[in-house]
Amino acid sequence: MSKLTKIIDVMLALRIFSFSFLAISLFELRAQNNIQKIENVFPLKWKTYIGQTTYRTNILLHQNKVWIGSNGNTLDRVPNDENDAVFAIEPQTGKILEKIKPTYQNLGKELDTDVNGIAIDGNKLFFGTDLKSLYCYDIQTKQFLWQYNTPNENPEGNTGNIESCPLLTDLNADSENDVVITIRGKGVAALNGKTGKVLWLNVLTNDDGAFLTSPCAVDVNADGILDIITGGWDKTTFGRESLVYALNGKNGEIIWKFALHSGLKSSPIVVKKGKKTAIMVANTYSIVFMIDLQGKLLYAIDLNMPEQAPYYGGISGLYASPVLTPNETMGIGSSWWSSDEQDGFWLTHLQKAPLVTEKDLKFVDKKVSKFFPANRITASAVVAQINAKNWQIAVPTEKGKLLIYDEKTKMLQTLLLPAGSEATPFVGDIDKDKKLELLIATYDGNLYCYQLPLKKAKVFIGQFRQDNKNQANIRLK
C-alpha cells in the first residue's frame, strides 16, 4: 500500500468535524442574509457583451486594454460563432476596441473556435481554441505570426482542444518566452515562442477528458531552466490513474510524478515562502496537496464534508485552483452536488496550523478549516483590499452571488450578481483613477466593471494564474 493510499484511508477514517469550527456564527449568518445587489454597493461603471466564459477563462490588463477570450454566444459546439474570439476592451468605457477571430489555416473545414485562456508578452498574444490550434498574434501590427495545430485523430472530437491558459517561459535560453500548453486527450507541448515550432511533445494520456488544466513552472532539477508542473489522468486496466507531473523544461521528459487517486480539474500553483518553494494542487475528490520540488508530499488538507446532516460525508468537488492570502489563509470553492448546503467555499488558515501525523503522513488539523455553504463555485478566488484595508477574498458562485470573506475566515458580504459566473474575476486599477475595479464575466454573456471604494488599495492575487504569462506563482513573506 502506497503512502498516499494510506493518507486517503486515514482521512476517510477521521472525517468527523467539530461543529464549533464549522458552524456559521450569527455575524456570518447576518452577512449571508443581508444580500444586496452588487451595484448598490459597488457602482457599475460599464458592461459589455462578449459571450460565454468558463472556469478556465482568464482576464488580463495589458497596454491599457482589458483582454478576455470568449466561447462565443453558446458553450455548445457551434461553428462560425461570431463571438468565438479574443476581445480587447477600453478600460474607461467598456468599448470593444478589437475582436480577434481565429483563422482556419491548414484545416479542412470550419469547426468550433471557442477560446478559453489567453497569455500576453509584449506585443504577442497567445490563445488556444477548440479548433485544436494555438495562435500567436501581434497586437501592434494586428497580424497572426504563427499557428500550431495539435495532433489529433478526429477533427470533430474533443481530443486536441486547447482548454488551458498558455504558460509563457523561456525554455531554450534564447531570451524570448516560449509557450507551454496542455492538449486535451493528449498531454503537454512546448513551442518556440518565435516560430511556433515544437520544442517537445509528451503524450501522457489516452483519455479524452484529461489535461484541461493550466500548467505552471518551477525549476525542480536546478539546471536554470524552469520545469513544467501539470497534471491529468490516463486509462489503466483498473480504471484511471490521475497524476501531477514535473516535466523537464528542456525536453519534456518526466522528472517525477505524484499520484492523486482521483480526477484533476484544478490547476496547480507554485507557492514560495522565504527560501522554500512548494507546489499546491487540489484533486477532484476533496484533497489539497502540498508537494515539495522532489515530488514528495509535505502535507495534505482534507476538505471532505462532515459526517453529520445535511452533509453525510460527501466529497467536495474541487475544480477551482486554491488561492492564498499573504497571511496564509487558503480559499477554494467546491462544485459537485449543485446544492445550497453541500457546495460552497472552504477557508483554511495554514499559518502555524497544527499538523496531525498518522502512519508517518501529515495533514492539516481539520479544526482550522471552515466551510460556508453557497452552492456551486468553480471560479478561483481573488485576494485584495476590496472594501477595507485588511485582506479579503472574493469569489462568484454559479448561482449569481459574489461572496466576500476576510482572511480570518469570516464571511463579510454576499452580493447579488446579474447572473451566475464560473470565471475568475479580475481586480486592479484598470483606468488609472487610483481606485480598484472589479471585472466579472457572467453567464448572461456580459463582462461587468464595478468600482471599488478604496484609494490606493492593494492587490495580492488579482487574476486567474496570477500574471499575464500565467506562471501561477504566489510569494508569501
XYZ file of C-alpha atoms in Angstrom:
477
model
C 0.000 0.000 0.000
C 1.446 3.398 -1.036
C 1.846 6.282 1.402
C -0.780 8.270 -0.495
C -3.240 5.398 -0.283
C -2.583 5.334 3.452
C -3.277 9.041 3.810
C -6.551 8.671 1.920
C -7.536 5.848 4.283
C -6.560 7.954 7.303
C -8.572 10.910 6.049
C -11.626 8.805 5.424
C -11.351 7.461 8.954
C -11.036 10.910 10.506
C -13.753 12.886 8.729
C -15.644 13.923 11.842
C -15.544 17.694 12.088
C -16.016 19.820 15.156
C -19.238 21.791 14.799
C -17.707 24.581 16.811
C -15.466 25.281 13.828
C -17.920 24.510 11.045
C -20.994 26.258 12.402
C -21.624 29.689 10.946
C -21.643 32.424 13.540
C -24.508 34.841 13.991
C -22.327 37.516 12.406
C -21.811 35.364 9.341
C -25.500 34.475 9.142
C -26.317 38.174 9.099
C -23.744 38.659 6.339
C -25.347 35.904 4.277
C -28.908 37.065 4.878
C -28.179 40.743 4.261
C -27.926 40.291 0.499
C -27.772 43.431 -1.625
C -27.457 43.942 -5.343
C -23.811 44.426 -6.182
C -24.431 47.748 -7.939
C -25.878 49.153 -4.697
C -22.511 48.531 -3.004
C -20.034 48.759 -5.880
C -21.331 51.127 -8.614
C -21.500 49.716 -12.138
C -19.114 51.584 -14.462
C -19.924 49.668 -17.635
C -20.937 46.330 -19.067
C -20.023 44.821 -22.423
C -21.332 41.734 -24.174
C -18.510 39.320 -25.011
C -20.177 35.889 -24.811
C -19.663 32.837 -22.634
C -16.748 32.125 -20.315
C -15.690 29.144 -18.170
C -13.648 28.383 -15.059
C -10.629 28.147 -17.393
C -11.053 31.731 -18.645
C -8.687 34.475 -17.501
C -8.971 38.271 -17.724
C -5.839 40.346 -18.385
C -4.864 44.033 -18.329
C -2.139 44.931 -20.818
C -1.131 48.115 -22.627
C -4.126 49.974 -21.187
C -6.610 47.433 -22.516
C -8.652 44.654 -20.939
C -8.239 41.304 -22.730
C -10.525 38.266 -22.474
C -11.209 35.155 -24.534
C -14.747 34.024 -25.274
C -16.529 30.752 -26.021
C -18.942 32.750 -28.131
C -22.690 33.026 -27.810
C -23.022 29.462 -26.562
C -20.869 26.806 -24.913
C -22.283 24.294 -27.377
C -20.189 23.178 -30.327
C -21.344 25.657 -32.922
C -19.238 26.555 -35.969
C -18.882 30.146 -37.165
C -19.917 31.719 -33.861
C -19.185 35.419 -34.349
C -18.034 35.824 -30.732
C -15.563 32.934 -30.599
C -12.716 35.396 -30.213
C -10.344 37.364 -28.029
C -11.691 40.795 -27.109
C -9.643 43.936 -26.450
C -11.703 46.407 -24.406
C -11.263 50.051 -23.430
C -10.986 50.136 -19.612
C -12.723 53.502 -19.150
C -15.874 52.768 -21.162
C -16.083 49.053 -21.943
C -15.961 49.787 -25.663
C -14.755 46.842 -27.736
C -11.601 48.028 -29.484
C -10.778 44.806 -31.293
C -12.221 41.327 -31.755
C -9.552 38.843 -32.782
C -11.064 35.866 -34.590
C -9.151 32.609 -35.038
C -8.199 31.660 -38.587
C -8.658 28.303 -40.301
C -5.234 27.795 -41.830
C -4.402 24.201 -42.821
C -7.720 22.815 -41.571
C -10.288 21.060 -43.734
C -13.387 22.925 -42.615
C -14.612 25.458 -40.115
C -15.218 23.974 -36.676
C -15.863 25.236 -33.152
C -13.386 28.009 -32.315
C -14.144 28.599 -28.616
C -11.356 30.459 -26.791
C -10.613 29.806 -23.121
C -7.309 31.004 -21.663
C -5.013 33.655 -23.138
C -1.480 34.944 -22.428
C 0.321 38.156 -23.410
C 4.023 39.021 -23.550
C 4.961 42.406 -25.032
C 3.150 42.657 -28.360
C 2.438 38.928 -28.572
C -0.962 37.489 -27.724
C -1.224 33.697 -27.395
C -4.508 31.795 -27.310
C -5.723 28.279 -27.969
C -9.101 27.129 -29.247
C -11.464 24.197 -29.566
C -10.361 24.277 -33.206
C -7.271 22.410 -31.918
C -4.937 25.279 -32.713
C -2.716 27.677 -30.786
C -2.240 31.147 -32.219
C 0.399 33.833 -31.826
C -0.937 37.264 -32.766
C 0.896 40.594 -32.925
C -1.332 43.120 -31.158
C 0.614 46.046 -32.625
C 0.618 45.089 -36.314
C -2.675 43.175 -35.933
C -1.351 40.136 -37.752
C -1.117 36.444 -36.953
C 2.532 35.458 -36.612
C 2.124 31.697 -36.465
C -0.315 28.868 -35.825
C 0.261 25.442 -34.274
C -2.215 22.623 -34.948
C -2.298 19.967 -32.235
C -2.016 16.253 -33.015
C -5.431 14.586 -33.154
C -7.059 11.731 -34.996
C -10.605 13.104 -35.108
C -11.040 16.774 -36.098
C -14.675 16.721 -34.973
C -13.980 15.256 -31.499
C -12.684 16.989 -28.378
C -9.226 15.418 -28.397
C -6.708 18.065 -29.392
C -8.644 21.028 -27.993
C -6.629 23.589 -26.052
C -8.691 24.325 -22.944
C -5.964 25.764 -20.718
C -4.248 29.092 -20.231
C -0.950 29.073 -22.183
C 2.135 29.302 -19.979
C 4.958 31.596 -21.110
C 8.562 30.915 -20.043
C 11.960 30.741 -21.747
C 12.795 27.064 -22.284
C 15.573 27.264 -24.887
C 17.658 30.089 -23.374
C 17.177 32.462 -26.324
C 15.905 35.305 -24.089
C 12.409 35.057 -25.530
C 9.471 33.367 -23.851
C 8.267 30.082 -25.261
C 4.767 28.622 -24.883
C 3.597 25.545 -22.960
C 0.085 24.193 -23.418
C -1.878 21.190 -22.268
C -3.669 19.363 -25.078
C -6.962 17.719 -24.245
C -6.769 13.946 -24.524
C -3.042 14.052 -25.314
C -0.700 15.733 -22.835
C 1.719 18.656 -22.944
C 3.516 20.539 -25.719
C 6.197 23.235 -25.639
C 6.527 25.558 -28.625
C 9.180 28.017 -29.702
C 7.783 31.458 -28.937
C 9.330 32.991 -32.058
C 8.307 30.422 -34.638
C 5.673 28.108 -33.165
C 7.894 25.094 -33.894
C 7.577 22.202 -31.455
C 10.336 22.120 -28.845
C 8.921 18.948 -27.344
C 5.674 16.998 -27.045
C 4.896 14.478 -24.312
C 1.803 12.333 -24.861
C 0.661 11.321 -21.378
C -2.942 10.158 -21.768
C -5.377 8.203 -23.910
C -8.448 9.676 -22.198
C -10.369 12.417 -23.999
C -11.354 14.239 -20.803
C -7.838 14.646 -19.417
C -5.490 17.654 -19.481
C -7.865 20.592 -19.288
C -5.766 22.157 -16.528
C -3.323 25.056 -16.912
C 0.384 24.335 -16.309
C 2.817 26.293 -14.136
C 6.608 26.332 -13.958
C 9.385 25.991 -11.364
C 12.969 24.744 -11.581
C 12.839 21.368 -9.826
C 16.178 19.984 -11.064
C 18.270 23.145 -10.526
C 19.515 23.398 -14.132
C 18.492 27.043 -14.572
C 15.525 26.239 -16.870
C 12.045 26.230 -15.419
C 10.381 22.817 -15.449
C 6.703 22.279 -16.153
C 4.185 21.261 -13.483
C 0.959 19.903 -14.875
C -1.482 17.058 -14.410
C -4.167 14.830 -15.800
C -5.042 11.166 -15.939
C -4.688 8.081 -18.081
C -6.817 4.999 -18.585
C -5.454 1.868 -16.990
C -6.521 -1.748 -16.681
C -8.145 -0.906 -13.328
C -9.754 2.431 -14.273
C -7.963 5.767 -14.284
C -4.670 6.903 -12.822
C -4.543 10.618 -12.020
C -1.129 12.254 -11.666
C 0.745 15.516 -11.232
C 3.861 15.588 -13.380
C 7.114 17.523 -13.237
C 8.375 17.637 -16.834
C 11.894 18.695 -17.758
C 11.659 22.154 -19.320
C 14.406 21.343 -21.830
C 12.982 18.147 -23.310
C 9.612 17.352 -21.695
C 10.798 14.128 -20.068
C 9.184 13.117 -16.779
C 11.292 14.074 -13.753
C 8.759 12.800 -11.240
C 5.051 12.103 -10.922
C 2.744 12.264 -7.932
C -0.399 10.126 -7.670
C -3.670 11.904 -6.787
C -6.091 8.940 -6.633
C -8.921 10.967 -8.164
C -9.564 13.138 -11.194
C -7.898 16.504 -11.735
C -9.730 19.651 -12.882
C -7.925 22.169 -10.657
C -4.755 23.811 -11.986
C -1.606 23.597 -9.814
C 0.132 26.656 -8.371
C 3.650 27.378 -7.116
C 3.973 28.680 -3.547
C 7.172 30.435 -2.442
C 7.928 31.395 1.151
C 11.393 32.629 2.042
C 13.841 30.180 0.512
C 11.275 27.385 0.327
C 9.167 26.501 -2.714
C 6.322 24.004 -2.984
C 3.527 23.020 -5.346
C -0.108 23.176 -4.264
C -2.752 21.233 -6.163
C -6.321 20.094 -5.436
C -7.647 16.796 -6.681
C -11.309 16.466 -7.662
C -12.236 14.472 -4.546
C -11.721 16.903 -1.676
C -7.968 16.838 -1.019
C -5.478 19.707 -1.439
C -1.853 18.561 -1.524
C 1.325 20.481 -0.765
C 4.203 18.812 -2.625
C 7.925 19.601 -2.453
C 10.154 20.040 -5.514
C 11.201 16.385 -5.368
C 7.593 15.258 -5.728
C 7.175 14.237 -2.087
C 4.104 15.027 -0.009
C 4.672 17.719 2.619
C 1.111 17.659 3.950
C -2.479 17.423 2.779
C -5.681 19.334 3.568
C -8.768 17.149 3.829
C -11.892 19.001 2.681
C -14.323 16.108 2.790
C -17.695 17.091 4.173
C -18.640 16.352 7.790
C -20.421 13.106 8.554
C -23.456 14.789 10.113
C -26.611 16.022 8.352
C -27.014 17.685 5.935
C -23.580 16.702 4.577
C -23.366 12.974 5.312
C -19.687 12.713 4.486
C -19.909 13.747 0.847
C -16.955 14.837 -1.231
C -16.103 18.416 -2.127
C -15.694 18.503 -5.908
C -12.723 20.830 -6.436
C -12.429 22.456 -9.883
C -11.042 25.842 -8.850
C -7.402 26.464 -8.062
C -6.565 27.178 -4.414
C -5.567 30.726 -3.504
C -3.615 32.025 -0.516
C -3.679 35.344 1.299
C -0.413 36.979 2.473
C -1.034 35.532 5.938
C -1.641 32.044 4.546
C -5.377 31.581 4.578
C -6.254 29.202 1.753
C -9.559 29.548 -0.077
C -11.150 27.181 -2.595
C -14.695 26.583 -3.820
C -16.464 23.261 -4.256
C -18.855 22.286 -7.032
C -20.179 18.765 -7.017
C -23.746 18.448 -5.758
C -25.489 21.573 -7.141
C -26.729 22.030 -3.592
C -27.147 25.144 -1.452
C -25.911 23.124 1.528
C -23.296 20.730 0.150
C -21.410 23.023 -2.231
C -19.725 26.228 -1.163
C -16.419 27.769 -0.117
C -13.656 26.449 2.122
C -11.270 28.586 4.155
C -8.262 27.039 5.896
C -5.828 29.140 7.916
C -2.489 27.432 7.290
C -0.117 29.774 9.146
C 1.171 27.812 12.139
C -1.651 25.328 11.644
C -1.165 22.114 13.637
C -0.352 19.025 11.611
C -1.692 15.634 12.603
C 0.641 12.721 11.906
C -0.743 9.305 11.145
C 1.477 6.477 9.892
C 4.287 8.934 9.074
C 1.971 11.102 6.958
C 0.950 14.659 7.801
C -2.242 16.541 7.179
C -3.644 19.808 8.499
C -5.820 19.613 11.590
C -9.419 19.884 10.426
C -10.182 22.394 13.149
C -8.562 25.152 11.087
C -10.845 24.533 8.080
C -14.215 26.217 7.791
C -16.963 25.525 5.258
C -19.506 28.095 4.017
C -22.499 26.650 2.115
C -23.159 28.611 -1.067
C -23.973 26.232 -3.962
C -21.550 25.570 -6.811
C -18.276 27.516 -7.040
C -15.931 26.699 -9.912
C -14.217 30.087 -10.194
C -10.933 30.644 -8.412
C -10.957 33.493 -5.909
C -9.110 36.824 -5.911
C -7.391 38.434 -2.901
C -7.313 42.214 -2.436
C -8.294 45.130 -0.202
C -11.796 45.175 -1.603
C -13.709 47.407 0.798
C -11.369 47.613 3.787
C -7.620 47.761 4.399
C -7.442 44.146 5.550
C -7.005 41.316 3.057
C -10.251 39.967 1.660
C -11.164 37.045 -0.562
C -13.856 37.402 -3.239
C -15.369 34.673 -5.395
C -18.542 34.386 -7.548
C -20.950 31.454 -7.499
C -22.610 29.748 -10.433
C -25.961 30.814 -8.977
C -25.115 34.523 -9.198
C -23.685 35.715 -5.889
C -20.395 37.391 -5.059
C -19.055 36.148 -1.720
C -16.561 38.219 0.259
C -14.594 36.832 3.228
C -11.723 38.128 5.310
C -8.603 36.065 5.841
C -9.595 35.422 9.451
C -12.186 33.064 7.924
C -15.206 35.298 8.484
C -17.997 35.902 5.990
C -18.280 39.634 5.297
C -20.743 40.178 2.443
C -22.987 38.413 -0.020
C -23.794 40.465 -3.105
C -26.275 39.586 -5.831
C -24.772 39.474 -9.328
C -26.756 39.986 -12.550
C -26.124 36.305 -13.407
C -24.060 33.331 -12.325
C -20.366 33.048 -13.084
C -17.609 30.458 -13.162
C -14.830 32.684 -14.494
C -12.267 34.023 -12.030
C -12.779 37.801 -11.586
C -10.131 40.455 -12.164
C -9.245 43.090 -9.564
C -6.988 46.030 -10.413
C -6.856 49.725 -11.250
C -7.718 49.394 -14.929
C -8.368 53.083 -15.688
C -5.689 54.799 -13.543
C -8.161 56.504 -11.208
C -6.213 55.255 -8.136
C -9.113 53.003 -7.188
C -9.541 49.325 -7.906
C -12.115 47.997 -10.327
C -13.733 44.555 -10.183
C -14.349 42.771 -13.502
C -16.735 39.815 -13.558
C -17.782 37.775 -16.610
C -21.175 36.117 -16.142
C -23.441 33.563 -17.764
C -25.539 36.275 -19.436
C -22.530 36.878 -21.692
C -21.600 40.257 -20.256
C -18.351 41.479 -18.758
C -19.224 43.838 -15.880
C -16.947 46.515 -14.436
C -17.645 47.689 -10.867
C -15.966 50.486 -8.930
C -14.401 49.506 -5.613
C -14.299 52.210 -2.930
C -10.763 52.483 -1.534
C -8.000 54.708 -2.836
C -4.572 53.128 -3.307
C -5.857 49.726 -2.254
C -3.533 46.747 -2.684
C -3.983 43.547 -4.661
C -2.354 40.223 -3.790
C -3.998 37.875 -6.314
C -5.903 39.857 -8.924
C -6.494 37.316 -11.694
C -6.506 33.642 -12.645
C -2.931 32.283 -12.863
C -1.626 35.450 -11.146
C 0.010 37.232 -14.099
C -0.275 37.719 -17.856
C 2.234 34.921 -18.515
C 0.142 32.533 -16.393
C 3.110 31.473 -14.284
C 0.861 30.949 -11.220
C 3.434 31.899 -8.577
C 2.310 33.013 -5.114
C 5.027 34.569 -2.968
C 4.492 34.703 0.790
C 6.628 36.511 3.322
